[in-house]
Tab-separated table of C-alpha atoms and ligand atoms in Angstrom:
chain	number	residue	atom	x	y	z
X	1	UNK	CA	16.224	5.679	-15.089
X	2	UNK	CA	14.240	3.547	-12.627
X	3	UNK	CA	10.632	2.474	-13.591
X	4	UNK	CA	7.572	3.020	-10.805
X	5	UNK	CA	4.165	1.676	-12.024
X	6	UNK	CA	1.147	2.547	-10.039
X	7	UNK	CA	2.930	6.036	-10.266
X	8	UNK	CA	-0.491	7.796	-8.834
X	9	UNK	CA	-1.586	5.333	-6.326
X	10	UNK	CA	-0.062	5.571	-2.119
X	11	UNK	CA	3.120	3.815	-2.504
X	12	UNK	CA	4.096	4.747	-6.482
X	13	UNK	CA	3.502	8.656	-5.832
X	14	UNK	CA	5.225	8.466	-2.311
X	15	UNK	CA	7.982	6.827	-4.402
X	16	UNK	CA	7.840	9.405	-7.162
X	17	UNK	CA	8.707	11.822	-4.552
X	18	UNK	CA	11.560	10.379	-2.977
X	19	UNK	CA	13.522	9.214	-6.345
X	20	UNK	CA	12.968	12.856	-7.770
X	21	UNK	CA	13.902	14.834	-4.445
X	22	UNK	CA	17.109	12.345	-4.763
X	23	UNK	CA	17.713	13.420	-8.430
X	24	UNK	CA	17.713	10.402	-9.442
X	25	UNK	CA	15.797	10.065	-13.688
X	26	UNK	CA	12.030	8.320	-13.131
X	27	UNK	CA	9.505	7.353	-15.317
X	28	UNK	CA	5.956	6.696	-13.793
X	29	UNK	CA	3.046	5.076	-15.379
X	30	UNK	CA	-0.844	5.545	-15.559
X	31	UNK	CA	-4.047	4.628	-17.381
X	32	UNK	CA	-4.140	8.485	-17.701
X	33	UNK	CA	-1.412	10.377	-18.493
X	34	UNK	CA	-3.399	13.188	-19.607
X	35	UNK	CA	-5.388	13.513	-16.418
X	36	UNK	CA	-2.499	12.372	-13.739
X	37	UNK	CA	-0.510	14.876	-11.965
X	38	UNK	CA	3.324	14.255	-11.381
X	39	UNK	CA	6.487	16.423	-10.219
X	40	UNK	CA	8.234	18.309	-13.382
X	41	UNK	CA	10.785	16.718	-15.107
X	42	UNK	CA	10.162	13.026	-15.048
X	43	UNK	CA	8.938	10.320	-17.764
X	44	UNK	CA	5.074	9.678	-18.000
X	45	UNK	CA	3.744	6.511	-19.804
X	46	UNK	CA	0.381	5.175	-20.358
X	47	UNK	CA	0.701	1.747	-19.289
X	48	UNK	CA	-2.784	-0.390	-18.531
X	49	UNK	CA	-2.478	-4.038	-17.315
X	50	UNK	CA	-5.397	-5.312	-19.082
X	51	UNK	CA	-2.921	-4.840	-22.518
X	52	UNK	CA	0.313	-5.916	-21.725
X	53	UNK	CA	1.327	-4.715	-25.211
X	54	UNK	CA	1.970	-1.603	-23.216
X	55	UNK	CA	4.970	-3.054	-20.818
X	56	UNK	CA	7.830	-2.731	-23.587
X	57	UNK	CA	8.504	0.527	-24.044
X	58	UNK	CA	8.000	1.571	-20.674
X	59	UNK	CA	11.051	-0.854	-19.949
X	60	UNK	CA	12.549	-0.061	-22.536
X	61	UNK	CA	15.869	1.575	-21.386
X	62	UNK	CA	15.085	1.365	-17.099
X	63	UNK	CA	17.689	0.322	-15.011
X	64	UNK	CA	15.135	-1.096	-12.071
X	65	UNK	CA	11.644	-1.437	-11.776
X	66	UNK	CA	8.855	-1.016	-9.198
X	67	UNK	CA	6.291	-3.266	-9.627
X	68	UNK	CA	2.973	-2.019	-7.787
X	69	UNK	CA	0.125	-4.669	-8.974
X	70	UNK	CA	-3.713	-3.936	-7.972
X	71	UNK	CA	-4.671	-6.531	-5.386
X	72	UNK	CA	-7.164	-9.010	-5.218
X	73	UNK	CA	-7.944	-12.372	-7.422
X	74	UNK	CA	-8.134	-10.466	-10.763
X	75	UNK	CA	-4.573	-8.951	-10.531
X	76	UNK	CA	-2.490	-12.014	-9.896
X	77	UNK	CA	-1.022	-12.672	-13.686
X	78	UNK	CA	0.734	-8.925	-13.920
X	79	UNK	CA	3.302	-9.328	-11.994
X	80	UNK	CA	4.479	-12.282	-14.300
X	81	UNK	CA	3.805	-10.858	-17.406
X	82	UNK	CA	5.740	-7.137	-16.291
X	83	UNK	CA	8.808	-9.869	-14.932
X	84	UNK	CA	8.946	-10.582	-18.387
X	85	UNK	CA	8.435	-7.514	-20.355
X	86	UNK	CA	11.520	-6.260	-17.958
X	87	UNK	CA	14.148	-9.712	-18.659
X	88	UNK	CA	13.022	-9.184	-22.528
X	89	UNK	CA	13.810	-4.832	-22.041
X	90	UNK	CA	17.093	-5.700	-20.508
X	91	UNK	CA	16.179	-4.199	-16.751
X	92	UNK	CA	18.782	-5.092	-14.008
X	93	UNK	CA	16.583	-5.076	-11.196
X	94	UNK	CA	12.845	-5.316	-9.995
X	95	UNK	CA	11.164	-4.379	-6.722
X	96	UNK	CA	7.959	-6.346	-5.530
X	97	UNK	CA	4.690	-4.787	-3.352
X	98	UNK	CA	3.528	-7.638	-2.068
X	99	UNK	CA	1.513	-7.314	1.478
X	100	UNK	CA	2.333	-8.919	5.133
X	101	UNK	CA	1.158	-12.634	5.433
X	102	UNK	CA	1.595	-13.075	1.538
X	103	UNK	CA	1.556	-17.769	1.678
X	104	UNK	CA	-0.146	-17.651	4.915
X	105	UNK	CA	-2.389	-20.364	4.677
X	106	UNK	CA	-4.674	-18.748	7.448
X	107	UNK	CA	-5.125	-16.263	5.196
X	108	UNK	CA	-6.819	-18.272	2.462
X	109	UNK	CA	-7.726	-16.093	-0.385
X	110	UNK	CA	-5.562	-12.480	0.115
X	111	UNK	CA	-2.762	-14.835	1.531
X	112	UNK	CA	-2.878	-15.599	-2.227
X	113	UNK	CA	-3.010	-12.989	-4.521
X	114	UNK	CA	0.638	-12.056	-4.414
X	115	UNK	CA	2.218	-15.499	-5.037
X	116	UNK	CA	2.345	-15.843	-8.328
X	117	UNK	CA	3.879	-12.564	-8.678
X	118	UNK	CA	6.241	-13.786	-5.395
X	119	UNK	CA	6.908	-16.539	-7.534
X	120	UNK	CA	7.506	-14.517	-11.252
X	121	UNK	CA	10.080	-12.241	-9.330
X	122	UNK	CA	12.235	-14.806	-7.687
X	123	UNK	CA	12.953	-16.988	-10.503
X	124	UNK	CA	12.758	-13.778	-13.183
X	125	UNK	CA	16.780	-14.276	-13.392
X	126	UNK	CA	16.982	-10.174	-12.305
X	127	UNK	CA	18.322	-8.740	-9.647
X	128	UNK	CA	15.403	-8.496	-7.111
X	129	UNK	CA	13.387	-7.397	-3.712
X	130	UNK	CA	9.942	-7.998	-2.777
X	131	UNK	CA	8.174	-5.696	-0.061
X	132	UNK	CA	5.696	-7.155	2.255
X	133	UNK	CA	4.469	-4.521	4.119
X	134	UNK	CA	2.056	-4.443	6.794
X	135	UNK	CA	-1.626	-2.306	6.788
X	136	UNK	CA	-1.166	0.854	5.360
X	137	UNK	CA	-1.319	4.059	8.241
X	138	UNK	CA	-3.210	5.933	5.453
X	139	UNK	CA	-6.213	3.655	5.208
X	140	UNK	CA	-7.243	5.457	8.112
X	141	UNK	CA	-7.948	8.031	5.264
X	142	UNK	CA	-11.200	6.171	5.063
X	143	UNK	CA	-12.343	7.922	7.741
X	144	UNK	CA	-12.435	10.747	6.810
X	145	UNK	CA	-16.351	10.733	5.280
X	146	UNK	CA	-17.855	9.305	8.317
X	147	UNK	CA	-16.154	11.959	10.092
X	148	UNK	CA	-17.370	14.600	8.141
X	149	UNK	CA	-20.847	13.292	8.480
X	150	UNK	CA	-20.704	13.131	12.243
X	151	UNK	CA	-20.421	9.301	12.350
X	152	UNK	CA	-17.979	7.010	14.605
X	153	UNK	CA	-15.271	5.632	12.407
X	154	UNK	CA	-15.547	1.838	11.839
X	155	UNK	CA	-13.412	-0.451	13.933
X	156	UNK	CA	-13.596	-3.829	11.679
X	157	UNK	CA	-10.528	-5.514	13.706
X	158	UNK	CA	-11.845	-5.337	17.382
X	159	UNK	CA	-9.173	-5.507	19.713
X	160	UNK	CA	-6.474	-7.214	17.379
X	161	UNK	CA	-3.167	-5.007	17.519
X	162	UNK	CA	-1.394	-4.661	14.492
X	163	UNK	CA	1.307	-2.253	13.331
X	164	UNK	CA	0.694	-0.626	10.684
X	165	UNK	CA	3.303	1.227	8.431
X	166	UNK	CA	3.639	4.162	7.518
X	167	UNK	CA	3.381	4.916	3.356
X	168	UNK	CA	6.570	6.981	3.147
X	169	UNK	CA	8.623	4.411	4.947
X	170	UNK	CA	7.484	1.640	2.259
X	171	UNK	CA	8.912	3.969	-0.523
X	172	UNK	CA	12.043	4.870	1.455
X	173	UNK	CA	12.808	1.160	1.834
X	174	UNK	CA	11.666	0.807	-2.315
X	175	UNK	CA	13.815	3.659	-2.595
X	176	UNK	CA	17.010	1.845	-1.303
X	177	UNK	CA	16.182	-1.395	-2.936
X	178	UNK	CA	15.802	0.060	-6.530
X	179	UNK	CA	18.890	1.780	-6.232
X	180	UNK	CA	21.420	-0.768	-4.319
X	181	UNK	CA	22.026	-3.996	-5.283
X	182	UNK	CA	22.728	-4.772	-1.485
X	183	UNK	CA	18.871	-5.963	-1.463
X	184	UNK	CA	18.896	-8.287	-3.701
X	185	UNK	CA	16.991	-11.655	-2.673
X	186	UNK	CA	16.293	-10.033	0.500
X	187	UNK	CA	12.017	-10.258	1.007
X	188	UNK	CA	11.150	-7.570	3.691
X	189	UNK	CA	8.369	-7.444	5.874
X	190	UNK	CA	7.546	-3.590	6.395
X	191	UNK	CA	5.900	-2.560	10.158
X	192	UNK	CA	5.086	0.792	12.175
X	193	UNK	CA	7.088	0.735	15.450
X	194	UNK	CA	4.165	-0.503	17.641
X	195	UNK	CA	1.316	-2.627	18.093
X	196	UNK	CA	-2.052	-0.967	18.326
X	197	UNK	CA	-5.854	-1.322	18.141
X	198	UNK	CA	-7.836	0.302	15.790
X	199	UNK	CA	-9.332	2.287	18.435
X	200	UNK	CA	-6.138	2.800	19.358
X	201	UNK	CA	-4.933	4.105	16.188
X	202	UNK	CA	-8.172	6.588	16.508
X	203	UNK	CA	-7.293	7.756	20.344
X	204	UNK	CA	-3.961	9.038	18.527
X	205	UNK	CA	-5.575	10.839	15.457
X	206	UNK	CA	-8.250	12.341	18.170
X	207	UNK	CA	-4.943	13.601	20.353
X	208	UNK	CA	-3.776	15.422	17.064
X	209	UNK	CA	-6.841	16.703	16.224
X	210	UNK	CA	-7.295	17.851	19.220
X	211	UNK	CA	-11.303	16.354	19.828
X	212	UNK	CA	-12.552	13.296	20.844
X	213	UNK	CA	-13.234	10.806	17.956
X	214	UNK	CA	-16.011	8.108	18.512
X	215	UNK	CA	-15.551	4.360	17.314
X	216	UNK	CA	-18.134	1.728	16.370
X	217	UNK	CA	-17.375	-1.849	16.355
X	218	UNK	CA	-18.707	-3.505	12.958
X	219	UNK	CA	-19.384	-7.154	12.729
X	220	UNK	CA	-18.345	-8.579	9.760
X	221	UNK	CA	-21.763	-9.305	8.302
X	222	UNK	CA	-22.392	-5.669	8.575
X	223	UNK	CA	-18.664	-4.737	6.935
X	224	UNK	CA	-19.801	-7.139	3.957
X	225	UNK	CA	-22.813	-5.616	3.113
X	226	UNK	CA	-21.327	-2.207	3.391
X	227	UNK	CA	-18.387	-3.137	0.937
X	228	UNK	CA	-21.170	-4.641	-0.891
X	229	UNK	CA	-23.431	-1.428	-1.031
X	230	UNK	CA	-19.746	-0.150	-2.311
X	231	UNK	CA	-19.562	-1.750	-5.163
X	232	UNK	CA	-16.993	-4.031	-4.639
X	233	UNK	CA	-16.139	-7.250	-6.155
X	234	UNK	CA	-17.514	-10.440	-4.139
X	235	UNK	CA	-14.351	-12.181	-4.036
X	236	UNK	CA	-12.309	-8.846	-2.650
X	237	UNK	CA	-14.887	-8.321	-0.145
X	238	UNK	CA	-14.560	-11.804	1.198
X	239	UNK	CA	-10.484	-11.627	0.975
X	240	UNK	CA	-10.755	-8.502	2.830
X	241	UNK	CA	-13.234	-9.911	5.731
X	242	UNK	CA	-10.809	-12.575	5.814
X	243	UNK	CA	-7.601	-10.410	6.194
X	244	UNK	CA	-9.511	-8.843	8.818
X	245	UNK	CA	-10.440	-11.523	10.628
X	246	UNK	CA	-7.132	-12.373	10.519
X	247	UNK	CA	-6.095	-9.153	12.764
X	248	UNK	CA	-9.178	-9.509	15.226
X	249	UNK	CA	-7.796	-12.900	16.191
X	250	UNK	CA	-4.277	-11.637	17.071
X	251	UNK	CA	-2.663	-13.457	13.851
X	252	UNK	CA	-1.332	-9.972	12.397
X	253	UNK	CA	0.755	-8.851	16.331
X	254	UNK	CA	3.917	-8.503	14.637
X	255	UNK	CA	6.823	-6.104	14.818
X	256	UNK	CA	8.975	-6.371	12.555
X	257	UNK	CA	12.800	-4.782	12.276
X	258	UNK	CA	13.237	-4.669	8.559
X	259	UNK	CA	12.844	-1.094	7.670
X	260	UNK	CA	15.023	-0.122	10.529
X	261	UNK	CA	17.581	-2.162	9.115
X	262	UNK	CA	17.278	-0.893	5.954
X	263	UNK	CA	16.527	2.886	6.442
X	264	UNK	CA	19.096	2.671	9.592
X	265	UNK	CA	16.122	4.616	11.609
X	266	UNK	CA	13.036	3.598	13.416
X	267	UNK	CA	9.768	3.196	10.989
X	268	UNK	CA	7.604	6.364	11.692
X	269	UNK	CA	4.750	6.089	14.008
X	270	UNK	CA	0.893	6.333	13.506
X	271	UNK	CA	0.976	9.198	15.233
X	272	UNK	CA	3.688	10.478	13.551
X	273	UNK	CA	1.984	9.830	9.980
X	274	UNK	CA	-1.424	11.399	11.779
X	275	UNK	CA	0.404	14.571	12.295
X	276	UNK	CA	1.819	15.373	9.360
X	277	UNK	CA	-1.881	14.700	7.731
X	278	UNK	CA	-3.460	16.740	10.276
X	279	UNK	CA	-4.368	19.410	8.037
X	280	UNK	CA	-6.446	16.647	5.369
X	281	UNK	CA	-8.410	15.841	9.234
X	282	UNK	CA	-9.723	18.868	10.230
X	283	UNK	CA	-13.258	19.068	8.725
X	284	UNK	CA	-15.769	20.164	10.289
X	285	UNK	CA	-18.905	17.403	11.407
X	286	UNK	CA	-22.082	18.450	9.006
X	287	UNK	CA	-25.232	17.816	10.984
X	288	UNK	CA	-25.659	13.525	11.288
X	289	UNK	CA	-27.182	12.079	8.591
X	290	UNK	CA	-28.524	8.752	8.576
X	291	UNK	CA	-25.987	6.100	8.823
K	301	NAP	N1	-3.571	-0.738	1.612
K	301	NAP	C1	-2.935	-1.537	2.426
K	301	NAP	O1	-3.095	-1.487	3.651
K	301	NAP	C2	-1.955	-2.542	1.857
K	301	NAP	C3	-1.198	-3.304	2.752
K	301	NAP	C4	-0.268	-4.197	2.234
K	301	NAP	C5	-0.090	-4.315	0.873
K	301	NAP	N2	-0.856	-3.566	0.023
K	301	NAP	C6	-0.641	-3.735	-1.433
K	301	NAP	O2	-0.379	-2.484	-2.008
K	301	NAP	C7	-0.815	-2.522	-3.372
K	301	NAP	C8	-1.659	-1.301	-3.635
K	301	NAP	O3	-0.796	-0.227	-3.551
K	301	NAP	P1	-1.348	1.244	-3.407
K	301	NAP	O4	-2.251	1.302	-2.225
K	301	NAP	O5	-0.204	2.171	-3.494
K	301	NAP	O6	-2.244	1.348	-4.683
K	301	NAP	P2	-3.342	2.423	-4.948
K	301	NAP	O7	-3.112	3.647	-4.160
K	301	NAP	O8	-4.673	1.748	-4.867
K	301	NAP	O9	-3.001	2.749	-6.465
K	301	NAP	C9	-3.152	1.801	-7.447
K	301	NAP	C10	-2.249	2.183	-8.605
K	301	NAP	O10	-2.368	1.165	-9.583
K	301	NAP	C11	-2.667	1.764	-10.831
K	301	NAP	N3	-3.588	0.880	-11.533
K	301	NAP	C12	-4.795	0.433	-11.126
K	301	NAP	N4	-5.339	-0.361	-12.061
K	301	NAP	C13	-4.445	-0.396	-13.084
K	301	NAP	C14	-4.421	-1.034	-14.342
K	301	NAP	N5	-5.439	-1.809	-14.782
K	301	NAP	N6	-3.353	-0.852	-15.143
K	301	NAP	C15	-2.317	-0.061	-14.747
K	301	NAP	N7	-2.277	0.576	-13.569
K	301	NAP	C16	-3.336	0.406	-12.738
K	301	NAP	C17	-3.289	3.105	-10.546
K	301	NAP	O11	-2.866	3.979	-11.572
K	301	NAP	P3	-3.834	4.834	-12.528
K	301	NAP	O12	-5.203	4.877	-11.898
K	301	NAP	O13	-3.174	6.176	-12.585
K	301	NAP	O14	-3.803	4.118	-13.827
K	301	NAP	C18	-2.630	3.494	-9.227
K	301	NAP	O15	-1.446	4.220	-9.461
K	301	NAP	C19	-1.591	-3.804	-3.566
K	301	NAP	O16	-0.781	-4.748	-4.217
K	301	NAP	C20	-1.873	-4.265	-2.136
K	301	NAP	O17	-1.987	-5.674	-2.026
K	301	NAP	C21	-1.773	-2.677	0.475
């Protein structure tokens, strides 16, 4: 039985997937388990992470566990505290999502928020793997509203190339380390194939589509009050501005072979990921409104 918290978010339900079209048991946690969705036949469990008196029994009896924290400055104590609700449960094995430049000092805050939990998993005494992977090719899902409403998509990186993974290669590459004690100790840094702008990234989604897509550079005063208009925290906000900062400059270029070596194929491309999601893309542009 393998464990996979954040069951409903990107990675978790891409990793739901994969373990139960492999037949392997799973058990996936949620806030909700009356309200969450999840294929037939597998283990729900209503764990929160504001009461870690819910971690035992959903370790209770799991051979490995995926550990899929919420990011920013709030989230940073979980990972220790699921570490040990799985050494007291008896789990063999624990799988990190960290993100790419996790200790980067240049990266300041976000560089941050996965240490401690970096730190909890290496010296847990388990068998372990931590994932850094790189910006997810589904955050490009964020576009979707401004193309509905006839706006340019926002370009917040300018014209620093980055490659950014694909969702169902992090799982694969969870997939393998939950199950094979091969990766243990191994920290892997998870990349697309190639390096690309963001308006790159949108000249391939526009090819799929099949119609030109527009792009509007936003300056990062202008991206914080938008996240701020949001309703986001102020100390995400300014982690996130930095992370993207941290692209614009050229800091985040990297290529990286680690899921080819696991997976034994290439990562899947942008494009690749924008095709099979044409479908969720097509909408039609309502009249502008006002920005
Ligand atoms: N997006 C990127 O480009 C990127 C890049 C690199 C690394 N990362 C890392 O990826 C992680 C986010 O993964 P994701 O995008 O798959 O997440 P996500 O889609 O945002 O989903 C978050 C999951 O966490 C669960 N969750 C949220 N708050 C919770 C709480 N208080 N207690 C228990 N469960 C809670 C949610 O479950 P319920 O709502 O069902 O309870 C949901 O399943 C972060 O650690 C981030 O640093 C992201």
């Amino acid at each position: 039985m393998i464990l996979i918290t954040g069951a409903t978010g990107t990675i978790g339900s891409a990793l739901v997937r994969r373990l139960v079209d492999d037949g392997i048991p799973v058990r996936a946690t949620t806030r909700e388990p009356d309200h969450a969705t999840f294929p037939a036949g597998i283990e729900v469990v209503r764990v929160d992470y504001r009461e870690p008196a819910t971690f035992a029994a959903a370790m209770t009896g799991i051979e490995a566990a995926f550990l899929n924290g919420v990011p920013g400055p709030d989230g940073t104590g979980t990972d220790a505290a699921l570490v040990e609700a799985a050494r007291t449960a008896g789990v063999r094995r624990v799988v990190k999502l960290s993100a790419i430049g996790t200790g980067d000092p240049r990266l300041a805050g976000p560089g941050s928020w996965h240490v401690p939990g970096e730190e909890a998993v290496r010296e847990s005494g388990l068998e372990w793997t931590i994932l850094r992977p790189n910006t997810f090719a589904s955050n490009t899902f964020s576009w979707l509203e401004p193309l509905r409403n006839g706006h340019p998509v926002p370009n917040l990186t300018g014209d620093g190339r980055q490659a950014v993974v694909d969702p169902r290669d992090i799982a694969d590459v969870a997939a393998a380390a939950l199950r094979d004690t091969a990766h243990h100790g191994r920290t892997y840094t998870l990349t697309g194939p190639t390096l690309q702008t963001g308006r790159g990234q949108a000249a391939e989604l526009a090819a799929v589509l099949g119609r030109p897509i527009e792009v509007t550079d936003i300056a990062p005063d202008d991206a914080r009050a938008f996240m701020t208009a949001a309703g986001l925290a102020p100390a995400f906000i300014e982690g996130a501005l930095i992370g993207q900062t941290f692209i614009r400059d050229g800091h985040n270029a990297l290529l990286s072979g680690d899921v080819a070596a696991v997976l034994g194929r290439p990562p899947r491309s942008y494009a690749e990921w924008a095709g099979d999601h044409r479908e969720q893309f097509m909408v039609s542009a309502r009249e502008p409104s006002q920005p």
